[in-house]
CSV table of C-alpha atoms in Angstrom, one decimal:
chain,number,residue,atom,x,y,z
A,1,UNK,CA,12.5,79.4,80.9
A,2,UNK,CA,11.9,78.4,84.1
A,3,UNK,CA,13.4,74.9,85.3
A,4,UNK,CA,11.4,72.6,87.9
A,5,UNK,CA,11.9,69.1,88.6
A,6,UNK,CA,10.5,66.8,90.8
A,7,UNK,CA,10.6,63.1,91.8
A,8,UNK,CA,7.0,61.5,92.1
A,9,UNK,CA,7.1,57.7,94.1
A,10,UNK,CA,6.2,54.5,92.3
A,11,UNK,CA,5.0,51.8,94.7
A,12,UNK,CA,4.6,48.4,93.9
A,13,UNK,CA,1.1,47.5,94.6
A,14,UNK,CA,1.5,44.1,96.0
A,15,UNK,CA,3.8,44.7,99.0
A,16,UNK,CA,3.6,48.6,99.1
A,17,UNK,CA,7.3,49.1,98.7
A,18,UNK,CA,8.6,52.0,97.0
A,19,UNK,CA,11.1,50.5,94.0
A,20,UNK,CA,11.9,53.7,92.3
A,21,UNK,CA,11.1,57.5,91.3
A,22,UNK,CA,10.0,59.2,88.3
A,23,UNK,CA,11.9,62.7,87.6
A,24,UNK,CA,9.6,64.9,86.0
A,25,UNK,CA,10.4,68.4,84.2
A,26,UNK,CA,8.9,70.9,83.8
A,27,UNK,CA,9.9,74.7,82.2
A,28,UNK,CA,7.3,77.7,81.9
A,29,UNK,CA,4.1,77.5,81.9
A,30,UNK,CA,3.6,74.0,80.2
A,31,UNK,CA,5.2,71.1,80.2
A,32,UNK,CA,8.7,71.4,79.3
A,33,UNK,CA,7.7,68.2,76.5
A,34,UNK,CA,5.6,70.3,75.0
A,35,UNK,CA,7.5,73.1,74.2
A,36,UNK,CA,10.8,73.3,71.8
A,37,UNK,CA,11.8,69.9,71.5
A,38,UNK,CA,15.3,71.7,70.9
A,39,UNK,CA,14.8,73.6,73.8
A,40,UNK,CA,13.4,71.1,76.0
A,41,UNK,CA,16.6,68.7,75.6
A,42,UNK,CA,19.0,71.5,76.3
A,43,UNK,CA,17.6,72.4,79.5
A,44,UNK,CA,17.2,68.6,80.4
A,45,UNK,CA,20.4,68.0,79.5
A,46,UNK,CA,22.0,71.0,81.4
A,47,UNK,CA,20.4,70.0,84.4
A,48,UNK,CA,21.1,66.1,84.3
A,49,UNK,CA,24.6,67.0,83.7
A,50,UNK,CA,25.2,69.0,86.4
A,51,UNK,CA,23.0,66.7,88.9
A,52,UNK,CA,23.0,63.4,88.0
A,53,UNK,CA,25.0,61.9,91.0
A,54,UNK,CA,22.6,63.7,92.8
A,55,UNK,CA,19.2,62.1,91.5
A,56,UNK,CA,20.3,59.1,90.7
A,57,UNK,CA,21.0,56.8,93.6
A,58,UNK,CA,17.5,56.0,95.2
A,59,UNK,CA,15.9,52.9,93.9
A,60,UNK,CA,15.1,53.5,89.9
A,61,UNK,CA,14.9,56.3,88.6
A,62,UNK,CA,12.4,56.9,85.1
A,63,UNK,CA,12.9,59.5,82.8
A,64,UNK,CA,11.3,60.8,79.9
A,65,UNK,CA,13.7,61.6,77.5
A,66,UNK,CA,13.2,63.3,74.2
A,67,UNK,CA,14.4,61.9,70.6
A,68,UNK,CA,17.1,64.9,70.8
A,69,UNK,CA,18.4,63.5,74.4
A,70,UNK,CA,18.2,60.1,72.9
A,71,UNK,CA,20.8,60.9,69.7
A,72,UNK,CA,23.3,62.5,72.4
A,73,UNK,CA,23.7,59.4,74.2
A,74,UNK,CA,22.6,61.5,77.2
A,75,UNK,CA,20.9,58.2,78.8
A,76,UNK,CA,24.2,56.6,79.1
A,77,UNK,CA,25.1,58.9,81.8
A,78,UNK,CA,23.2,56.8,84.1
A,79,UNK,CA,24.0,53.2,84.9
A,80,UNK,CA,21.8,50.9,82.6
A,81,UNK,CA,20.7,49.4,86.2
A,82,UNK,CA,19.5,52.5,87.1
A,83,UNK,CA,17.5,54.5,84.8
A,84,UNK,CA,14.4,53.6,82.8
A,85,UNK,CA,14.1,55.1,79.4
A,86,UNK,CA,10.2,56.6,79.1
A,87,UNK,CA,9.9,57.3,75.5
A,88,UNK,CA,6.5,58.8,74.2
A,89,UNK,CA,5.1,60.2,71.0
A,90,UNK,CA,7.5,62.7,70.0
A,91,UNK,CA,10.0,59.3,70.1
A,92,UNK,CA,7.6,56.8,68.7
A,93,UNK,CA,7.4,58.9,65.3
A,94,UNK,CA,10.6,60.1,65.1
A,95,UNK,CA,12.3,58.6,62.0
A,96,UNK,CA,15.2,57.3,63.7
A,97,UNK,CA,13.2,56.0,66.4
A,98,UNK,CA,13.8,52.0,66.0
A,99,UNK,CA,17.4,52.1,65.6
A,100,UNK,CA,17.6,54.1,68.3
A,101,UNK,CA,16.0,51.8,71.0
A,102,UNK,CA,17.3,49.0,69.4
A,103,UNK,CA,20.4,49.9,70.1
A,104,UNK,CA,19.9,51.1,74.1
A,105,UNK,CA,18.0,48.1,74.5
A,106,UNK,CA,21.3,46.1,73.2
A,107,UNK,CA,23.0,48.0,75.6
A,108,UNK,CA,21.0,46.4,78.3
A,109,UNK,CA,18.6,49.3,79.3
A,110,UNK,CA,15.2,49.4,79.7
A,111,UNK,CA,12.5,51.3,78.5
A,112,UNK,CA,9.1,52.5,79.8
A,113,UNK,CA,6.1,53.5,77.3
A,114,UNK,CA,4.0,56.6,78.6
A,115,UNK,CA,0.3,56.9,78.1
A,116,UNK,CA,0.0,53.8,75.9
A,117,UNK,CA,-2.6,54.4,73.3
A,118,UNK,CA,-4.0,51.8,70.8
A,119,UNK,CA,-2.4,52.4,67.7
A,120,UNK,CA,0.1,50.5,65.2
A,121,UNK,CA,2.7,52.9,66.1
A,122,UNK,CA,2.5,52.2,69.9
A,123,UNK,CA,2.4,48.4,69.0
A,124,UNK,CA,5.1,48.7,67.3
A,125,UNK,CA,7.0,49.3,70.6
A,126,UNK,CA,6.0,46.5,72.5
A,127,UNK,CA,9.1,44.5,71.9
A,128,UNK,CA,10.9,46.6,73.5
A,129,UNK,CA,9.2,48.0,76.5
A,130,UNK,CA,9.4,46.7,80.3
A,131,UNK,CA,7.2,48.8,81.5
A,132,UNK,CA,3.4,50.0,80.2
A,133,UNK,CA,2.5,53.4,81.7
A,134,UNK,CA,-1.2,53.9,81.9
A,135,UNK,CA,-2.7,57.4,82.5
A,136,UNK,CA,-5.8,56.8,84.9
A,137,UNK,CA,-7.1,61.0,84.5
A,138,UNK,CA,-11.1,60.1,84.4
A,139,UNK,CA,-10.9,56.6,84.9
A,140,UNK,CA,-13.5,56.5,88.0
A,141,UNK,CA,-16.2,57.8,86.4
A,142,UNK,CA,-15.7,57.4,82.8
A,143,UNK,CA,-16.9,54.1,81.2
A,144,UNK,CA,-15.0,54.0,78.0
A,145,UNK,CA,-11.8,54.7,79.8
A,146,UNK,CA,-12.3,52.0,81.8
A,147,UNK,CA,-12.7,49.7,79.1
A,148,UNK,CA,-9.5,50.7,77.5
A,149,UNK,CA,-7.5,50.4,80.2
A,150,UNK,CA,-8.6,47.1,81.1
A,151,UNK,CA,-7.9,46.0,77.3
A,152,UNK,CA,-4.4,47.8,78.1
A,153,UNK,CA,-3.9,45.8,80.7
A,154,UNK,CA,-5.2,42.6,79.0
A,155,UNK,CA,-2.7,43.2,76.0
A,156,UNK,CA,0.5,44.1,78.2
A,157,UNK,CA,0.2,41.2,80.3
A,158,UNK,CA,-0.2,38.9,77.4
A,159,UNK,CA,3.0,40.2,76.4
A,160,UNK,CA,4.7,39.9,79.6
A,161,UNK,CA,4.8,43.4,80.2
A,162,UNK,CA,4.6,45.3,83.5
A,163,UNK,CA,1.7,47.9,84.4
A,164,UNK,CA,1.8,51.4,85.9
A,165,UNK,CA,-0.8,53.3,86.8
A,166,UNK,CA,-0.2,56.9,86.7
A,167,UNK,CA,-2.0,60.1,87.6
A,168,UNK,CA,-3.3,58.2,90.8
A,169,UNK,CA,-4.2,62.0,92.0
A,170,UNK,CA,-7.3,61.0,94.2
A,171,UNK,CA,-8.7,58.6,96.7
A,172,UNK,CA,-11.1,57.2,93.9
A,173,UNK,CA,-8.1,56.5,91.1
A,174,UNK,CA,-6.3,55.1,94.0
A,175,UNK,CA,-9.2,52.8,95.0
A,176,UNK,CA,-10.1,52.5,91.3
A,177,UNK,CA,-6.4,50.9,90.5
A,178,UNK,CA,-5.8,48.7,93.2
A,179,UNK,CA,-8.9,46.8,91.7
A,180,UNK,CA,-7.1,46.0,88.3
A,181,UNK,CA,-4.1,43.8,87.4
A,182,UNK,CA,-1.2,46.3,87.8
A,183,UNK,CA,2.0,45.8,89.4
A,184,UNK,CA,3.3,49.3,90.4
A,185,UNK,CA,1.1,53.2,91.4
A,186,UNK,CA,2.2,56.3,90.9
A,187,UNK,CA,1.0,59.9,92.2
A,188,UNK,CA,-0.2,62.3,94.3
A,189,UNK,CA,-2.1,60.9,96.4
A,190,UNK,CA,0.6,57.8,96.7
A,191,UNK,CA,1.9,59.9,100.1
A,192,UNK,CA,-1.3,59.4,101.6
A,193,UNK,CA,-1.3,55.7,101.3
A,194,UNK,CA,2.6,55.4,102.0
A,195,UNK,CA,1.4,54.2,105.6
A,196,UNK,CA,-1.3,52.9,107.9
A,197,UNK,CA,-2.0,55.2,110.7
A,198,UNK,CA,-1.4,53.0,113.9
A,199,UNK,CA,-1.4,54.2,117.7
A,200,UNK,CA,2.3,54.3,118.3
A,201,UNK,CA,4.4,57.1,116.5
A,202,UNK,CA,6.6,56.0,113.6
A,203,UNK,CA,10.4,56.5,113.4
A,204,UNK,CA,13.1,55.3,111.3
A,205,UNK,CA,15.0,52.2,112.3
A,206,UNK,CA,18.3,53.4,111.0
A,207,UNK,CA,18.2,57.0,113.0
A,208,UNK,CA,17.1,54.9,116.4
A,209,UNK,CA,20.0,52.4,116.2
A,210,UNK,CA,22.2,55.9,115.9
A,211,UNK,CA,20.5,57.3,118.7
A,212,UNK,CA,21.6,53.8,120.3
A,213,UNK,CA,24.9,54.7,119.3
A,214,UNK,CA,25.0,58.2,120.6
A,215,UNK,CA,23.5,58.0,123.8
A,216,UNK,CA,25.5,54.9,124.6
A,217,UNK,CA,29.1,57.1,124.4
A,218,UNK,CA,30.8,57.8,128.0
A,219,UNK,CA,30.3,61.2,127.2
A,220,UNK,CA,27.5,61.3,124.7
A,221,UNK,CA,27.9,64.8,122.5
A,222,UNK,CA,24.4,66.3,122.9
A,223,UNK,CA,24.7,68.5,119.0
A,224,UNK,CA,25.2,65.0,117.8
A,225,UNK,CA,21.7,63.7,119.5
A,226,UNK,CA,20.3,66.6,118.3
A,227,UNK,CA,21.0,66.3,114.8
A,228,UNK,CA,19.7,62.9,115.1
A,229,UNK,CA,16.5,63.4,116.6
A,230,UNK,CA,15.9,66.3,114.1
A,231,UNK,CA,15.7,64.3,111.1
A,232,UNK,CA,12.9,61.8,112.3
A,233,UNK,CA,9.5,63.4,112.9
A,234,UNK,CA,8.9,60.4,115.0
A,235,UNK,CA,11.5,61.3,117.6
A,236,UNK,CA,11.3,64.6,117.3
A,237,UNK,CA,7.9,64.7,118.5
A,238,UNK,CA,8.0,61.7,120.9
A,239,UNK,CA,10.9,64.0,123.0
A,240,UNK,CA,8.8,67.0,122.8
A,241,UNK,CA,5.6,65.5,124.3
A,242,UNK,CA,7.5,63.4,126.9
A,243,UNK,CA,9.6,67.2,128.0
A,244,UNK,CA,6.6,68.8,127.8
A,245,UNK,CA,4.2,66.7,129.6
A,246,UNK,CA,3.3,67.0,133.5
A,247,UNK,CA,6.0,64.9,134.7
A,248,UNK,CA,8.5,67.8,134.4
A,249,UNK,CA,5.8,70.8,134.8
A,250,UNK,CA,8.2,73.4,132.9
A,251,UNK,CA,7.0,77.0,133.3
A,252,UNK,CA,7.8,77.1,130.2
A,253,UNK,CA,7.1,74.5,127.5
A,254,UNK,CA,9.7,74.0,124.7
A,255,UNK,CA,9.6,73.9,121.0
A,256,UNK,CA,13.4,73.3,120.9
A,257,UNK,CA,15.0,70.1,120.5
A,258,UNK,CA,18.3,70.7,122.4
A,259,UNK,CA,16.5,72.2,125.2
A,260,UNK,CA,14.9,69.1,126.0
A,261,UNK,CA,18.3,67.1,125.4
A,262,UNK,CA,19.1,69.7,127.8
A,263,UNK,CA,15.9,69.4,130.7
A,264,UNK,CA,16.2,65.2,130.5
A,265,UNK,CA,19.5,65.1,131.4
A,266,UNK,CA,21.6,62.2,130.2
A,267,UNK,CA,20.0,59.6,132.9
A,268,UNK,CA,16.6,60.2,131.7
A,269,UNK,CA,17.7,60.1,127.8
A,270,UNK,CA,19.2,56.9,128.1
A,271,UNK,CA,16.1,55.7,129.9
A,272,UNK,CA,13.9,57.0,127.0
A,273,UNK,CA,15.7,55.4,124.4
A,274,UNK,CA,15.9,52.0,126.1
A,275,UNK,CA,12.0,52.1,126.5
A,276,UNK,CA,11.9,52.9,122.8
A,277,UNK,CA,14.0,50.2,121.9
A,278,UNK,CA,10.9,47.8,122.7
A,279,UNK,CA,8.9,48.2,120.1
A,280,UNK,CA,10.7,48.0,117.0
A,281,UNK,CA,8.1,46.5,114.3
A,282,UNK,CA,7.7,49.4,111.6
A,283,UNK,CA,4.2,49.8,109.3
A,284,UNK,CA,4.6,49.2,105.8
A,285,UNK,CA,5.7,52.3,104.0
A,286,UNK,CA,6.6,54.1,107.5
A,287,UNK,CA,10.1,55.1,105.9
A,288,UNK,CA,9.1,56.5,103.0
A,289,UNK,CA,6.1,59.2,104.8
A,290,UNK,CA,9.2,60.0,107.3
A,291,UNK,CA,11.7,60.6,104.1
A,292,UNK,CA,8.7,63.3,102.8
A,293,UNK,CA,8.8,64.8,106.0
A,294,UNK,CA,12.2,64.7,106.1
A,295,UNK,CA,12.7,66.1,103.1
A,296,UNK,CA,9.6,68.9,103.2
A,297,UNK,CA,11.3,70.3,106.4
A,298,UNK,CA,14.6,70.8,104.5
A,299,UNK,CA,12.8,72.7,101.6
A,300,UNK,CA,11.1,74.6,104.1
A,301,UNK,CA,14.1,75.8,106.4
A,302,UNK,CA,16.0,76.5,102.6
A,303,UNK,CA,13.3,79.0,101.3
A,304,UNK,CA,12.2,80.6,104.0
A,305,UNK,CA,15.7,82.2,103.3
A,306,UNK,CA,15.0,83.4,100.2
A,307,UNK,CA,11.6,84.6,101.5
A,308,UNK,CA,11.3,88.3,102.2
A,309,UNK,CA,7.7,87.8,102.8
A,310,UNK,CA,7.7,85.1,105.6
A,311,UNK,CA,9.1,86.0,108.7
A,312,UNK,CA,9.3,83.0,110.4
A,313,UNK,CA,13.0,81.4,111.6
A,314,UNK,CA,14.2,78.7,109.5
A,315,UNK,CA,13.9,76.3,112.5
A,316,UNK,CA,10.3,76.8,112.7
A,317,UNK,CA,10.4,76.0,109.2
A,318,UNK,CA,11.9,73.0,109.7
A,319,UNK,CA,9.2,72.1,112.2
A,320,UNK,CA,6.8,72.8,109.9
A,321,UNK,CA,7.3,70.8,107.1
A,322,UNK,CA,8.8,67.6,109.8
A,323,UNK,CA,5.6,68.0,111.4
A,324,UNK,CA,3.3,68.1,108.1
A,325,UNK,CA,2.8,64.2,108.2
A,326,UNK,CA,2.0,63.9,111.7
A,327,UNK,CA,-1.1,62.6,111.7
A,328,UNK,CA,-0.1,60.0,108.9
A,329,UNK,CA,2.0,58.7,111.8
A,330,UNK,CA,-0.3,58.8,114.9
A,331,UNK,CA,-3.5,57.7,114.9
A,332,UNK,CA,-5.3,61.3,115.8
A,333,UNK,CA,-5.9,64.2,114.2
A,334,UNK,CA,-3.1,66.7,113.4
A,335,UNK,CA,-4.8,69.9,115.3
A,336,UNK,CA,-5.1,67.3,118.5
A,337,UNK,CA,-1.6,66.7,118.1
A,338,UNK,CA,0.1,70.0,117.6
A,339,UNK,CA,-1.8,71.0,121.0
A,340,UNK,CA,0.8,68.7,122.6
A,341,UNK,CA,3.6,70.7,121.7
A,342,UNK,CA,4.4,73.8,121.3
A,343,UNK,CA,5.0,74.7,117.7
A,344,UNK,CA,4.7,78.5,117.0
A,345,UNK,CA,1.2,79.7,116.6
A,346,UNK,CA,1.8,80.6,112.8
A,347,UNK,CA,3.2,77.1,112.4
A,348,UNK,CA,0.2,75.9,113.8
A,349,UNK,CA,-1.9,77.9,111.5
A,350,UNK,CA,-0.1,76.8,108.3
A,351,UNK,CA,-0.1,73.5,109.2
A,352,UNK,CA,-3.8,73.2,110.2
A,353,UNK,CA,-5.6,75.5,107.2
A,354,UNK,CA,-2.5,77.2,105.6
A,355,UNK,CA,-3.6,80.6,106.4
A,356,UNK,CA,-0.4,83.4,106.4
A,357,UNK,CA,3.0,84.1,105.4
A,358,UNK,CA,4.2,80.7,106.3
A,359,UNK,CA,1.1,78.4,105.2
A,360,UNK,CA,1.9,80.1,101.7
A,361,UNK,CA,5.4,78.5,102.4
A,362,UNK,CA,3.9,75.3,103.3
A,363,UNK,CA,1.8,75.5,100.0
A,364,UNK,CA,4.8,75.6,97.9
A,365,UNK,CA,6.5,72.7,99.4
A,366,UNK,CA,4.0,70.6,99.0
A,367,UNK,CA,2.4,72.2,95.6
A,368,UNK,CA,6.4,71.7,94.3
A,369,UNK,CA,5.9,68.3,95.4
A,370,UNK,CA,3.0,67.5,93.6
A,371,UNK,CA,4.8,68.5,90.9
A,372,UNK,CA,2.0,71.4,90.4
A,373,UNK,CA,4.3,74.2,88.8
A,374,UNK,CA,1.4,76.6,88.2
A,375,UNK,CA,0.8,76.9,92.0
A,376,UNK,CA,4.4,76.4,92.9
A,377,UNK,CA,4.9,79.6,90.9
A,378,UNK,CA,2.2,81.4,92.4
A,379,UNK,CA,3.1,80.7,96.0
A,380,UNK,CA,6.4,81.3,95.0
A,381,UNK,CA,5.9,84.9,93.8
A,382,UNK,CA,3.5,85.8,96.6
A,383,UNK,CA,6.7,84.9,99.1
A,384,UNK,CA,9.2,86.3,97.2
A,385,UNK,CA,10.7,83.8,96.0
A,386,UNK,CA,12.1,84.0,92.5
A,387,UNK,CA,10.9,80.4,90.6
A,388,UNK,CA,14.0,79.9,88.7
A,389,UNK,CA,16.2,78.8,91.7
A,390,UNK,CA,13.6,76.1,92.8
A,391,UNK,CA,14.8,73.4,90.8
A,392,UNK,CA,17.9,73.3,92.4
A,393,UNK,CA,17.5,74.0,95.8
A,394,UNK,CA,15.2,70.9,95.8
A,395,UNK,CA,17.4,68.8,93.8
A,396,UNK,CA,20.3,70.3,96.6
A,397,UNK,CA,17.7,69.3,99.4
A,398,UNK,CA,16.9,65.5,98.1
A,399,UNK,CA,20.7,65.3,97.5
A,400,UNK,CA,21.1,65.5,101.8
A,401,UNK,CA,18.0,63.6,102.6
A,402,UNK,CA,19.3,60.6,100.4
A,403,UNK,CA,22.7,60.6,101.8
A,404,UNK,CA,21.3,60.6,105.3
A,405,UNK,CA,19.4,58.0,104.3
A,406,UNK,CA,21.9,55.6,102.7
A,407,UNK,CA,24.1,56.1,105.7
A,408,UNK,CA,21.3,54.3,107.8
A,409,UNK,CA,20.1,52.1,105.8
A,410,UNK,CA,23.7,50.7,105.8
A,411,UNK,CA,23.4,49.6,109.3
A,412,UNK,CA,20.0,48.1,110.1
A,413,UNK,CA,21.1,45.9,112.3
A,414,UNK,CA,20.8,46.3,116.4
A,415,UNK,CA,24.7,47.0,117.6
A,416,UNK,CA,24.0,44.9,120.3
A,417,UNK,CA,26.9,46.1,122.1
A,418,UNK,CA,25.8,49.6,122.8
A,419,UNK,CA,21.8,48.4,123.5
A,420,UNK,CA,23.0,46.1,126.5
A,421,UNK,CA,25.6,49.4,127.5
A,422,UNK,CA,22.1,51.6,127.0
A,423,UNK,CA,19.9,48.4,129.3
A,424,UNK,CA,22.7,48.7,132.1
A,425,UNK,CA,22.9,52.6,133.0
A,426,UNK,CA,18.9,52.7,132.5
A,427,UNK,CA,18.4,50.2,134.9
């Protein structure tokens, strides 16, 4: 059996926020849930085992655990502060059902119901749940499903419950949701609404005040810049336009971060950074599209290694998947922007209508994303890429993104210090 997993968002529809994750599985070619239920909690439990510190430490994380998972305790490997318990049918009538969340939810945790139907056996649940998951598949257009979810709704607020709404796959769902009484989305199309397009790019706070930091040095280490700059698509492409642009007329325009380190010079980098420093005030949900792109471009630049098929370097990889939520960042269109820097013509290509070797690439990242196994497999194949592995190298992938991540979220503030060192030698 094949072993994917993925983390979908779940935004909290009032401030946008992101609070949490939802890990879903998935083995063969159905879900893993329906298959063995044997089966299904051995593989789960494998995998959690061996990656739980590696999933678990982003916000809330909600997992669907079987009754089998549930009678090995394998919940209690997370911190009750943590994980949210999704229990669905093949819980709610199993005999030892009750006793069992009884005696997690005396432990403190919490639990989440999926696809709440009304029936006594869902009811009987209630008591226990934090969290109602509604499925909205056919909402939009389907009159009796609307009624039941706004009965839903109705009944889980009455009972102080919380409302998700799942499956928001489409701009129509998404518009669809926002109109009812939920608190919290979750998706595909939840990237697309992550952030309002504005006219400035987007970069991450925490990376900028490091770039502060860097530049700032006596003698400022220029592989340390560059590994800075290459996790923000922001930065990345701000540099590139600026080295590429008229104002230093290269023969030859550049694609490579260092090399424009390298053609600014330190004067002009400091400069560059101070001018940057002016306009600090981020668009809700800027973070999270730059932690996708961060993230896409590390599953990229990993399996295009293990892709016979695509001969493109992993750095152009990396580009590719940075560069993939460009225009969710500048206010123009992604084939406007791409013109401004010179990303490798099949880059260009998979970015723009996924056409060759390396828009197939780009089709798995982002059909892996979607949590869409049947075309992850297919794109998968067609590259050469065996589908067993992929589990892991994502899980490996989010691992680094996250720890990047909680190193600069760990210092949001300004070091004041090294901005009036930067203010000084631009001047």
């Amino acid at each position: 059996m094949d072993r994917c997993v993925v983390r979908q968002a779940i935004k909290e529809k009032q401030t946008g926020k992101i609070i949490g994750y939802e890990l879903v599985f998935q083995g063969g070619k159905d879900s893993m849930y329906n298959s063995s239920e044997a089966s299904a909690a051995d593989t789960i439990s494998d995998f959690l085992v061996a990656n739980s510190a590696k999933i678990i430490n982003d916000g809330l994380m909600f997992v669907t655990f079987t009754p089998s998972l549930l009678l090995r305790n394998t919940p209690k490997m997370f911190g009750k502060d943590k994980v949210i318990i999704q229990i669905e049918d093949t819980v709610i009538i199993h005999p030892l059902a009750m006793p069992l969340i009884k005696k997690y939810c005396e432990a403190g945790y919490r639990f989440a119901i999926n696809d709440f139907q009304f029936t006594p056996k869902y009811f009987s649940m209630l008591d226990y749940a934090a969290y109602i998951r509604i499925n909205m598949t056919g909402y939009e257009d389907n009159p009796q499903k609307q009624r039941t979810v706004m009965n839903i709704i109705e009944m889980a607020k009455g009972f102080g419950r919380q409302c998700i709404a799942t499956e928001i796959n489409t701009k129509e769902q998404y518009e669809a949701a926002m109109k009812l009484d939920i608190d919290y989305l979750e998706g595909n199309y939840m990237a697309n609404t992550m952030v309002s397009k504005v006219d400035k790019v987007e970069y991450m706070q925490g990376n900028f005040f490091q770039l502060v930091i860097a530049v700032s040095k006596d003698e400022p280490d220029f592989v340390e810049v560059e590994e800075i700059i290459s996790r923000d698509a922001g930065l990345t492409y701000a540099l590139l336009r600026l080295v590429n642009s008229a104002y230093f007329a290269l023969r030859t325009r550049t694609a490579s971060i260092r090399q424009a380190l390298i053609t600014l010079g330190i004067g002009q980098l400091r400069h560059w950074v101070y001018m940057l420093s002016f306009d600090q005030d981020k668009s809700e949900g800027s973070e999270e599209i730059l932690k996708i792109s961060f993230l896409r471009a590390k599953l990229a630049s990993e399996l295009v290694k293990r892709a016979p098929e695509c001969k493109i370097s992993s750095n152009d990889a990396y580009m590719m998947g940075m560069f993939s939520t460009l225009d969710f960042m500048v206010d123009a269109p992604l084939s406007e922007l791409l013109e401004e820097i010179p990303v490798a013509e099949e880059i260009k290509l998979a970015l723009l209508d996924g056409s060759g070797p390396a828009g197939a690439l780009q089709k798995l990242v982002i059909a892996y994303e979607k949590a869409d196994w049947k075309a992850s497999k297919t794109y998968a194949e067609e590259l050469g890429i065996s589908s067993s592995g992929l589990a892991q190298i994502y899980v490996d992938c989010a691992e680094e993104v996250n720890g990047i991540w909680h190193s600069l979220m760990t210092d949001m503030e300004r070091p004041q210090k090294e901005v009036e060192k930067l203010e000084n030698e631009a001047l």
